Coordinates of C-alpha atoms and ligand atoms in Angstrom, one line a residue:
X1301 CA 0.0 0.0 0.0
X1302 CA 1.2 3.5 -0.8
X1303 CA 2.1 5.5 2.2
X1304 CA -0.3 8.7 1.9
X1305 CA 1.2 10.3 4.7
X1306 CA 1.4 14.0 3.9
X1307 CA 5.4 14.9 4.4
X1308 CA 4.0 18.0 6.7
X1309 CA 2.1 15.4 9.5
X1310 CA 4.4 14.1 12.8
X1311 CA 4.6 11.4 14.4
X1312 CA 2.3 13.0 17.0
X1313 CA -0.5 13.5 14.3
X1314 CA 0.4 17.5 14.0
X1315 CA 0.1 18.7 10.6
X1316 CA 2.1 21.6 9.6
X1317 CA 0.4 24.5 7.5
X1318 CA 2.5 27.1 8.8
X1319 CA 5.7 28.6 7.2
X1320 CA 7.7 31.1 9.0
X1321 CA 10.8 32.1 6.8
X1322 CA 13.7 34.0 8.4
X1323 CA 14.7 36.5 5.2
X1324 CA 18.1 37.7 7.0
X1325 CA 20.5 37.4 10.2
X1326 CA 21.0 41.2 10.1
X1327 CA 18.6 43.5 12.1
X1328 CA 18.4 47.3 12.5
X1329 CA 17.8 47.4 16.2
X1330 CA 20.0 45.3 19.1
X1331 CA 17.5 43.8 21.6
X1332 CA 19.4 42.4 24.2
X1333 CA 17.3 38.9 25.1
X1334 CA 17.7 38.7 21.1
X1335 CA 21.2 39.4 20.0
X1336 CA 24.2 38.6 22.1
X1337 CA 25.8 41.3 23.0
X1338 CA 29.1 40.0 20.9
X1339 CA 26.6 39.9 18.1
X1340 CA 26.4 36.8 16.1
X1341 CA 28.7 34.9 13.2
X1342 CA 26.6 35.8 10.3
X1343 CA 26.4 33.8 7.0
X1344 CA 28.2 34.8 3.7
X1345 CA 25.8 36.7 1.5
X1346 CA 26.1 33.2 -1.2
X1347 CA 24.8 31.2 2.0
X1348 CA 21.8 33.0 2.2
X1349 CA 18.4 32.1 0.4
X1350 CA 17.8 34.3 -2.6
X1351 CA 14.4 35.2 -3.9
X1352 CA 14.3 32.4 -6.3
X1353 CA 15.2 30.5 -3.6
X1354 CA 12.5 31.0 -0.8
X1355 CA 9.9 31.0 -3.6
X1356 CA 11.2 27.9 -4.2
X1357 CA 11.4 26.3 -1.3
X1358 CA 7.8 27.6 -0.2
X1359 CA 6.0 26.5 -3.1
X1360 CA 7.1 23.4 -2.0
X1361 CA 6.0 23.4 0.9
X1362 CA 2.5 24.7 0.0
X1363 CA 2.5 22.3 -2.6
X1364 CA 2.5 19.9 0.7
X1365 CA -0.4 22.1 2.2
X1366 CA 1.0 25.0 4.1
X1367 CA -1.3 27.8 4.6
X1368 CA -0.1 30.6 5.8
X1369 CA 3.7 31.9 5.5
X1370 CA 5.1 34.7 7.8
X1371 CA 8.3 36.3 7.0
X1372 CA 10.6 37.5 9.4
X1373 CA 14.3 38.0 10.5
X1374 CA 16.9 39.8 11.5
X1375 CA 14.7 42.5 10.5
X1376 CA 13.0 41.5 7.1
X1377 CA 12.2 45.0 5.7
X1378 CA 16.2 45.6 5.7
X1379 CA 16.5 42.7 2.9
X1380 CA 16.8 44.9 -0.2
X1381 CA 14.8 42.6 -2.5
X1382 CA 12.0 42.3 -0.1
X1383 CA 9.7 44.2 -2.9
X1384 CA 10.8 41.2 -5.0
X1385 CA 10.5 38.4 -2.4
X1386 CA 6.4 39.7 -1.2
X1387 CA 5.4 39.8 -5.2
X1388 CA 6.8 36.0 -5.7
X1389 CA 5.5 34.4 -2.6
X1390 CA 1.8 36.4 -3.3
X1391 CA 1.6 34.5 -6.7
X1392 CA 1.2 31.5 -3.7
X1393 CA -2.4 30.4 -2.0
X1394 CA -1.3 31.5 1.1
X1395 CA -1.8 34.0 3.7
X1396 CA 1.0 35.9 3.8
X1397 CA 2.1 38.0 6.9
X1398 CA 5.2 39.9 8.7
X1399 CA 7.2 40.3 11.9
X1400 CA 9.2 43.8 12.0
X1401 CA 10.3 46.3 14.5
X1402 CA 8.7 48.7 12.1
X1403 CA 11.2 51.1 12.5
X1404 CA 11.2 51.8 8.3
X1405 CA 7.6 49.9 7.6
X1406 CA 6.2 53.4 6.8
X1407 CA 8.1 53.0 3.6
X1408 CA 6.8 49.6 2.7
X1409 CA 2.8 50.0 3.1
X1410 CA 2.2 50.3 -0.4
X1411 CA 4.3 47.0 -1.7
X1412 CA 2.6 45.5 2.1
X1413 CA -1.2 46.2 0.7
X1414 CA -0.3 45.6 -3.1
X1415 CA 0.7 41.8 -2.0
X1416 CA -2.1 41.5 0.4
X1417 CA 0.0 41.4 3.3
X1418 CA -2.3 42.7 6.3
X1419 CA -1.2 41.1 9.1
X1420 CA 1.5 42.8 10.9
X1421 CA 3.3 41.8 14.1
X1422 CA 5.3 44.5 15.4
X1423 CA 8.0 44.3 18.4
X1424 CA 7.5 47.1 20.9
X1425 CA 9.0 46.1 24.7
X1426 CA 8.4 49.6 25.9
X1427 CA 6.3 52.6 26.1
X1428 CA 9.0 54.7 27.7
X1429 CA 11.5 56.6 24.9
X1430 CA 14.8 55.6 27.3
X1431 CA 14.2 52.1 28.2
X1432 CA 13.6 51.5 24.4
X1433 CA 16.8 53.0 23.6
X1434 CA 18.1 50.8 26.5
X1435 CA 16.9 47.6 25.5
X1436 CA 17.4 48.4 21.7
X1437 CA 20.6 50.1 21.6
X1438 CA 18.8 52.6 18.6
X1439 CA 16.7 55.9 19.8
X1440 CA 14.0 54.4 17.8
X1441 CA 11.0 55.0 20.1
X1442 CA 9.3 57.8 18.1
X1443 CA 9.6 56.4 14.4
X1444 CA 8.6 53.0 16.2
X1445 CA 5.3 54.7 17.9
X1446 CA 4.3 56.7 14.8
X1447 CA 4.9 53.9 13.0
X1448 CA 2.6 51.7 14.8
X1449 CA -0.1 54.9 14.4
X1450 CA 0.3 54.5 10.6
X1451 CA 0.0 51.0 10.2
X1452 CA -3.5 50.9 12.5
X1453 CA -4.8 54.0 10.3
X1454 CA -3.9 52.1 7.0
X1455 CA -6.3 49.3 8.6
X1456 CA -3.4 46.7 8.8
X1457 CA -4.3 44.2 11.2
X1458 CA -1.8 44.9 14.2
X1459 CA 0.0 42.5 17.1
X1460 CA 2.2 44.3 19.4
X1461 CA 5.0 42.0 20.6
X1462 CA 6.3 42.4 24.1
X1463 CA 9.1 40.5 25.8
X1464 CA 8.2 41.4 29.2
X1465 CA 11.2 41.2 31.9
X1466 CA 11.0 41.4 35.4
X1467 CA 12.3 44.8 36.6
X1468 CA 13.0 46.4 33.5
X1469 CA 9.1 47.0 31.6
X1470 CA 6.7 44.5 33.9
X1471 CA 5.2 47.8 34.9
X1472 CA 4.4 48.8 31.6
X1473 CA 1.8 45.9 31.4
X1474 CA -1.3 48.2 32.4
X1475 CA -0.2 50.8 30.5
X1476 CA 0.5 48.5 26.8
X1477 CA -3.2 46.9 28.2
X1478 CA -4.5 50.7 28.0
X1479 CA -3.2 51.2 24.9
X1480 CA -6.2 49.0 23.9
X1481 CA -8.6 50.7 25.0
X1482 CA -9.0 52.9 21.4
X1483 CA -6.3 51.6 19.5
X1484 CA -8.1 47.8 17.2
X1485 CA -4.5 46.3 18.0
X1486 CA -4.0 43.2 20.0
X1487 CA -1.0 43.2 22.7
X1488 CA 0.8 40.0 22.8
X1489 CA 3.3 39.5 26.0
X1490 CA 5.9 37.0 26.0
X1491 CA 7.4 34.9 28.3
X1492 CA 11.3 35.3 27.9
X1493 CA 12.5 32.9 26.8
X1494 CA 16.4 31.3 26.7
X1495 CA 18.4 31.2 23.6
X1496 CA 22.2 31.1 22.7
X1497 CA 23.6 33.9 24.4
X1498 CA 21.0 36.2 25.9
X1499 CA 21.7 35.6 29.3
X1500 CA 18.3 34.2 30.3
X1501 CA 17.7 33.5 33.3
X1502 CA 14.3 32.5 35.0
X1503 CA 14.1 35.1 37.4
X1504 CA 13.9 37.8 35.0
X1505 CA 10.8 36.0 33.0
X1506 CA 7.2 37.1 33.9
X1507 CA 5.0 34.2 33.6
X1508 CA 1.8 34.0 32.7
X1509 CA 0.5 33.7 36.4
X1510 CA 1.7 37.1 37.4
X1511 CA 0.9 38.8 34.3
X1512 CA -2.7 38.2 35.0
X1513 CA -2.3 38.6 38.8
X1514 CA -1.4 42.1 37.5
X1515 CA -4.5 42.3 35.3
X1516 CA -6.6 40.9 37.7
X1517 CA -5.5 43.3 40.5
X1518 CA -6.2 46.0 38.3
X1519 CA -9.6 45.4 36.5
X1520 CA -12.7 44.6 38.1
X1521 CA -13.3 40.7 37.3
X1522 CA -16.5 41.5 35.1
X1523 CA -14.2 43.7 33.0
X1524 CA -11.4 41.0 31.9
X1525 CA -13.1 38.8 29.3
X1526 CA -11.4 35.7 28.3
X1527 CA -11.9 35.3 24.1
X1528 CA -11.9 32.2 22.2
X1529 CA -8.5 31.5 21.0
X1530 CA -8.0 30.6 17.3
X1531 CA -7.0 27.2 16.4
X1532 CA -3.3 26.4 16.6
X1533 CA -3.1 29.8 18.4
X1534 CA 0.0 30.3 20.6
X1535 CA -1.4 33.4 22.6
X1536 CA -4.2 33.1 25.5
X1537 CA -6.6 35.9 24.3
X1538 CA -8.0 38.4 26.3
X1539 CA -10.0 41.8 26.3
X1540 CA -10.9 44.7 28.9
X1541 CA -15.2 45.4 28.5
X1542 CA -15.7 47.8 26.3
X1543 CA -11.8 49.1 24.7
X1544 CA -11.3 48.2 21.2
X1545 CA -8.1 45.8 21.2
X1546 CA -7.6 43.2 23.3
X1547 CA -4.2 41.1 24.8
X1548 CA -2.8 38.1 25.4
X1549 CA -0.1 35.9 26.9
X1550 CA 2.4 33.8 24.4
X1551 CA 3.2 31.4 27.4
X1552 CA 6.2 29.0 25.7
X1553 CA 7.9 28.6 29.1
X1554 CA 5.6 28.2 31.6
X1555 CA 2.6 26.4 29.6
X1556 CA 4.1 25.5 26.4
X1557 CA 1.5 24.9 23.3
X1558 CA 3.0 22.2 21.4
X1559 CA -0.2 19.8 21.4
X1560 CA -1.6 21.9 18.7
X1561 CA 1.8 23.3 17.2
X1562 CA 1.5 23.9 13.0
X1563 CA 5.0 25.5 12.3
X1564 CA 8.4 25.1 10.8
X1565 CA 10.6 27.4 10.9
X1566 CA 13.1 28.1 7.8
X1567 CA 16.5 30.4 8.3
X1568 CA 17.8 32.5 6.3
X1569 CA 20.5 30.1 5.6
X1570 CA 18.1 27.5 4.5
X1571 CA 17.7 25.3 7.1
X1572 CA 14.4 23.6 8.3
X1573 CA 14.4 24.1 12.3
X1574 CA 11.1 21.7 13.3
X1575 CA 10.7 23.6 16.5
X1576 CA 11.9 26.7 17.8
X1577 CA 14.1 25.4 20.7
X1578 CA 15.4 22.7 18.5
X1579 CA 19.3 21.9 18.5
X1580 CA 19.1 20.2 15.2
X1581 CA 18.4 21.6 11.8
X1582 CA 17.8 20.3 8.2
X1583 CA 19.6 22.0 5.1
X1584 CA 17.4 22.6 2.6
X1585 CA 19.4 24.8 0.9
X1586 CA 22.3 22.7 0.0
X1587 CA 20.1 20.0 -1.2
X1588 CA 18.1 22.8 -3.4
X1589 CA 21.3 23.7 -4.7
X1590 CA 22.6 20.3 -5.7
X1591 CA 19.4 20.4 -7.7
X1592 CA 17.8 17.3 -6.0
X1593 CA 14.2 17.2 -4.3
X1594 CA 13.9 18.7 -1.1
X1595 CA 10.8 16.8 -0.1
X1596 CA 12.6 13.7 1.7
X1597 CA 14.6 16.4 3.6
X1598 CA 11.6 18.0 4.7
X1599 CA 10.0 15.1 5.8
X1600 CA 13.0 13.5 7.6
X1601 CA 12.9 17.1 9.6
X1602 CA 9.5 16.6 10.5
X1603 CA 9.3 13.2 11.9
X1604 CA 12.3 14.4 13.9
X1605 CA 10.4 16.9 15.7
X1606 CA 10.0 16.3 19.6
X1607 CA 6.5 16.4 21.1
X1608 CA 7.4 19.2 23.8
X1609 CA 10.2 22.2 22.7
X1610 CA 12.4 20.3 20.8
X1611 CA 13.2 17.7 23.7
X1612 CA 13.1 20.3 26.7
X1613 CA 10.0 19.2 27.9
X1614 CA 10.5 20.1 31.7
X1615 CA 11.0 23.8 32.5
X1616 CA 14.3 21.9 34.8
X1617 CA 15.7 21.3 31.1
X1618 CA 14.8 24.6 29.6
X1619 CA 16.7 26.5 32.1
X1620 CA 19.8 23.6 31.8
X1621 CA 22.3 26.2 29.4
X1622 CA 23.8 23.1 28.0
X1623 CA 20.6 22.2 26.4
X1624 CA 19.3 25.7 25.3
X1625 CA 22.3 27.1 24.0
X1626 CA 22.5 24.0 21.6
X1627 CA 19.9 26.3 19.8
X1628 CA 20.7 29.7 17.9
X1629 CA 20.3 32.9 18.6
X1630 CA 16.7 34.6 18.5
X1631 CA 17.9 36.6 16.0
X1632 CA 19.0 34.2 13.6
X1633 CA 15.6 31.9 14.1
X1634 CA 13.1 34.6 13.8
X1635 CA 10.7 33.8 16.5
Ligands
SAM1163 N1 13.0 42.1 13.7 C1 11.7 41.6 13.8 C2 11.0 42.1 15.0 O1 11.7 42.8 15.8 O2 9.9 41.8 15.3 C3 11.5 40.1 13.6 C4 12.5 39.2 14.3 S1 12.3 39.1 16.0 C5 13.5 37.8 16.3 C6 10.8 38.3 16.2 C7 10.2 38.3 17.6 O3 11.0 37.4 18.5 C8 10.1 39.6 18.3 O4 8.8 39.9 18.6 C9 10.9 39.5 19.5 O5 10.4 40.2 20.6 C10 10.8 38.0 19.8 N2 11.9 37.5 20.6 C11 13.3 37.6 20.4 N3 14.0 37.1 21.4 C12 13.1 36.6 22.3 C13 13.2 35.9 23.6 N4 14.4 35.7 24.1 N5 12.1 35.6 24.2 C14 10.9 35.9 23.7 N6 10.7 36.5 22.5 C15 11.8 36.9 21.8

């Protein structure tokens, strides 16, 4: 009997219809729990995925039944042929979407809307003009905010990402939360989480728990509404009564989601990571190269993915440095 199995589907029954393709390994901005502060060994240019490359590599993989593709980095709108690189991959039935720091989107909404890309995830750890210089090495703050203005009055659909850490911006949560209240945009916190060289360490991650113990202890219980999460969603979804966004938690350490996890990951360097804290990778790009299929590389890369963050299924192993800092660094994966 032929084996029907579709090259996307686990061995725990997870089918993958999600794409996120790193573009680059360079970014505009120097996040600390991102980049190390030594920065990072970046590939030669010729390692990198061209355009004909990733539109190659993703037709494949829609081909096999991924639906939705986000592009991110390094900072993706830095790539130079990122005009090029949105008008290929929206000639494919997908949805197509972004991660940026937005610090130069205002100069990509037209080639964003012409390719039908409307849904735009945006990093943004703090309210405050100095601790965003301080976290991002770059006085970016006001191009940043503005930025994030534009994109909600162009009727983009906008996620905030924040990275919350204790003692640095966990008391920014109520005011992010308040930023709700008339802007449609929905506020995503995340857990910090380890990687190669940002110097995590557990007591400087907010969890889940004590970001709602904040909510909680600041809205009246009838006001905090708990929404219906989207299938295969990583955040916890929640509103305040009556303001116009909402929020939500993206929990990896504390209460991973891998049950219902969709995605691959693909770096810019062409390699299939199956999880984001997996140590192992698959090159694609070498075998693209060599002209030969890429489909049993793919499917090798799946079956090889762990059921809980690529092995680290105890929060005791996530915080073991020997086993996360087999991984790369943030800003070479993506997120
Ligand atoms: N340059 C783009 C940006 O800033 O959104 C895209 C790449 S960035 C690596 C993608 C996302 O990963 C960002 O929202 C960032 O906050 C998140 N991220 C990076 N390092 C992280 C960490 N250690 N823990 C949690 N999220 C992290």
């Amino acid at each position: 009997m032929v084996n029907s199995k579709s090259i996307l589907k686990d061995n725990f029954g997870r089918d993958h219809a999600y794409l996120r393709i790193s573009l680059i390994e360079r970014c505009n901005l120097r996040c600390s729990y991102c980049m190390p502060a030594e920065g990072v060994k970046l590939s030669p240019k010729s390692h990198l995925m061209t355009s004909d490359e990733i539109y190659n590599i993703a037709k494949t993989f829609v081909k096999h039944g991924v639906k939705k593709i986000r592009l991110t980095g390094g900072e993706p709108l830095i790539r130079k042929d990122i005009p090029v690189i949105l008008e290929k991959l929206a000639t494919l039935n997908v949805t197509l979407s972004i991660t940026s720091n937005a610090v130069i989107i205002d100069k990509h909404i037209a080639i964003l809307k012409q390719n039908n890309v409307n849904k735009i995830n945006i990093s943004l750890d703090s309210l405050d003009r100095k601790k965003f210089k301080e976290i991002t090495l770059r006085d970016q703050f006001d191009k940043v905010y503005s930025n994030l203005l534009l994109l909600v009055e162009e009727d983009f659909e906008v996620k905030v990402n924040v990275v919350l850490m204790k003692g640095f911006n966990d008391n920014e949560i109520i005011n992010f939360i308040n930023l709700t209240k008339d802007l449609p945009i929905s506020i995503r916190f995340i857990e910090f989480m380890p990687f190669d060289g940002n110097k995590w360490d557990k007591n400087k991650m907010v969890s889940y728990k004590e970001i709602m113990a904040c909510v909680n202890s600041t809205y009246k219980t009838n006001e905090v509404i708990r929404l219906t999460d989207a299938k295969n969603d990583t955040t916890k979804n929640y509103k305040i009564k009556g303001y116009k966004g909402s929020f939500g938690v993206i929990s990896s350490v504390t209460n991973p989601f891998c049950d219902s996890c969709n995605r691959l990951r693909l770096t810019a360097n062409g390699k299939i990571k199956n999880c984001l804290f997996s140590a192992s990778e698959s090159d694609l790009l070498t075998t693209l190269r060599e002209g030969k299929s890429i489909e049993p590389v793919i499917k090798k890369a799946v079956e090889a993915k762990f059921k809980v963050r690529g092995g680290m299924d105890t929060l005791e192993k996530l915080q073991e440095p020997k086993l996360h800092n087999q991984n790369r660094s943030m800003i070479t994966i993506g997120g």
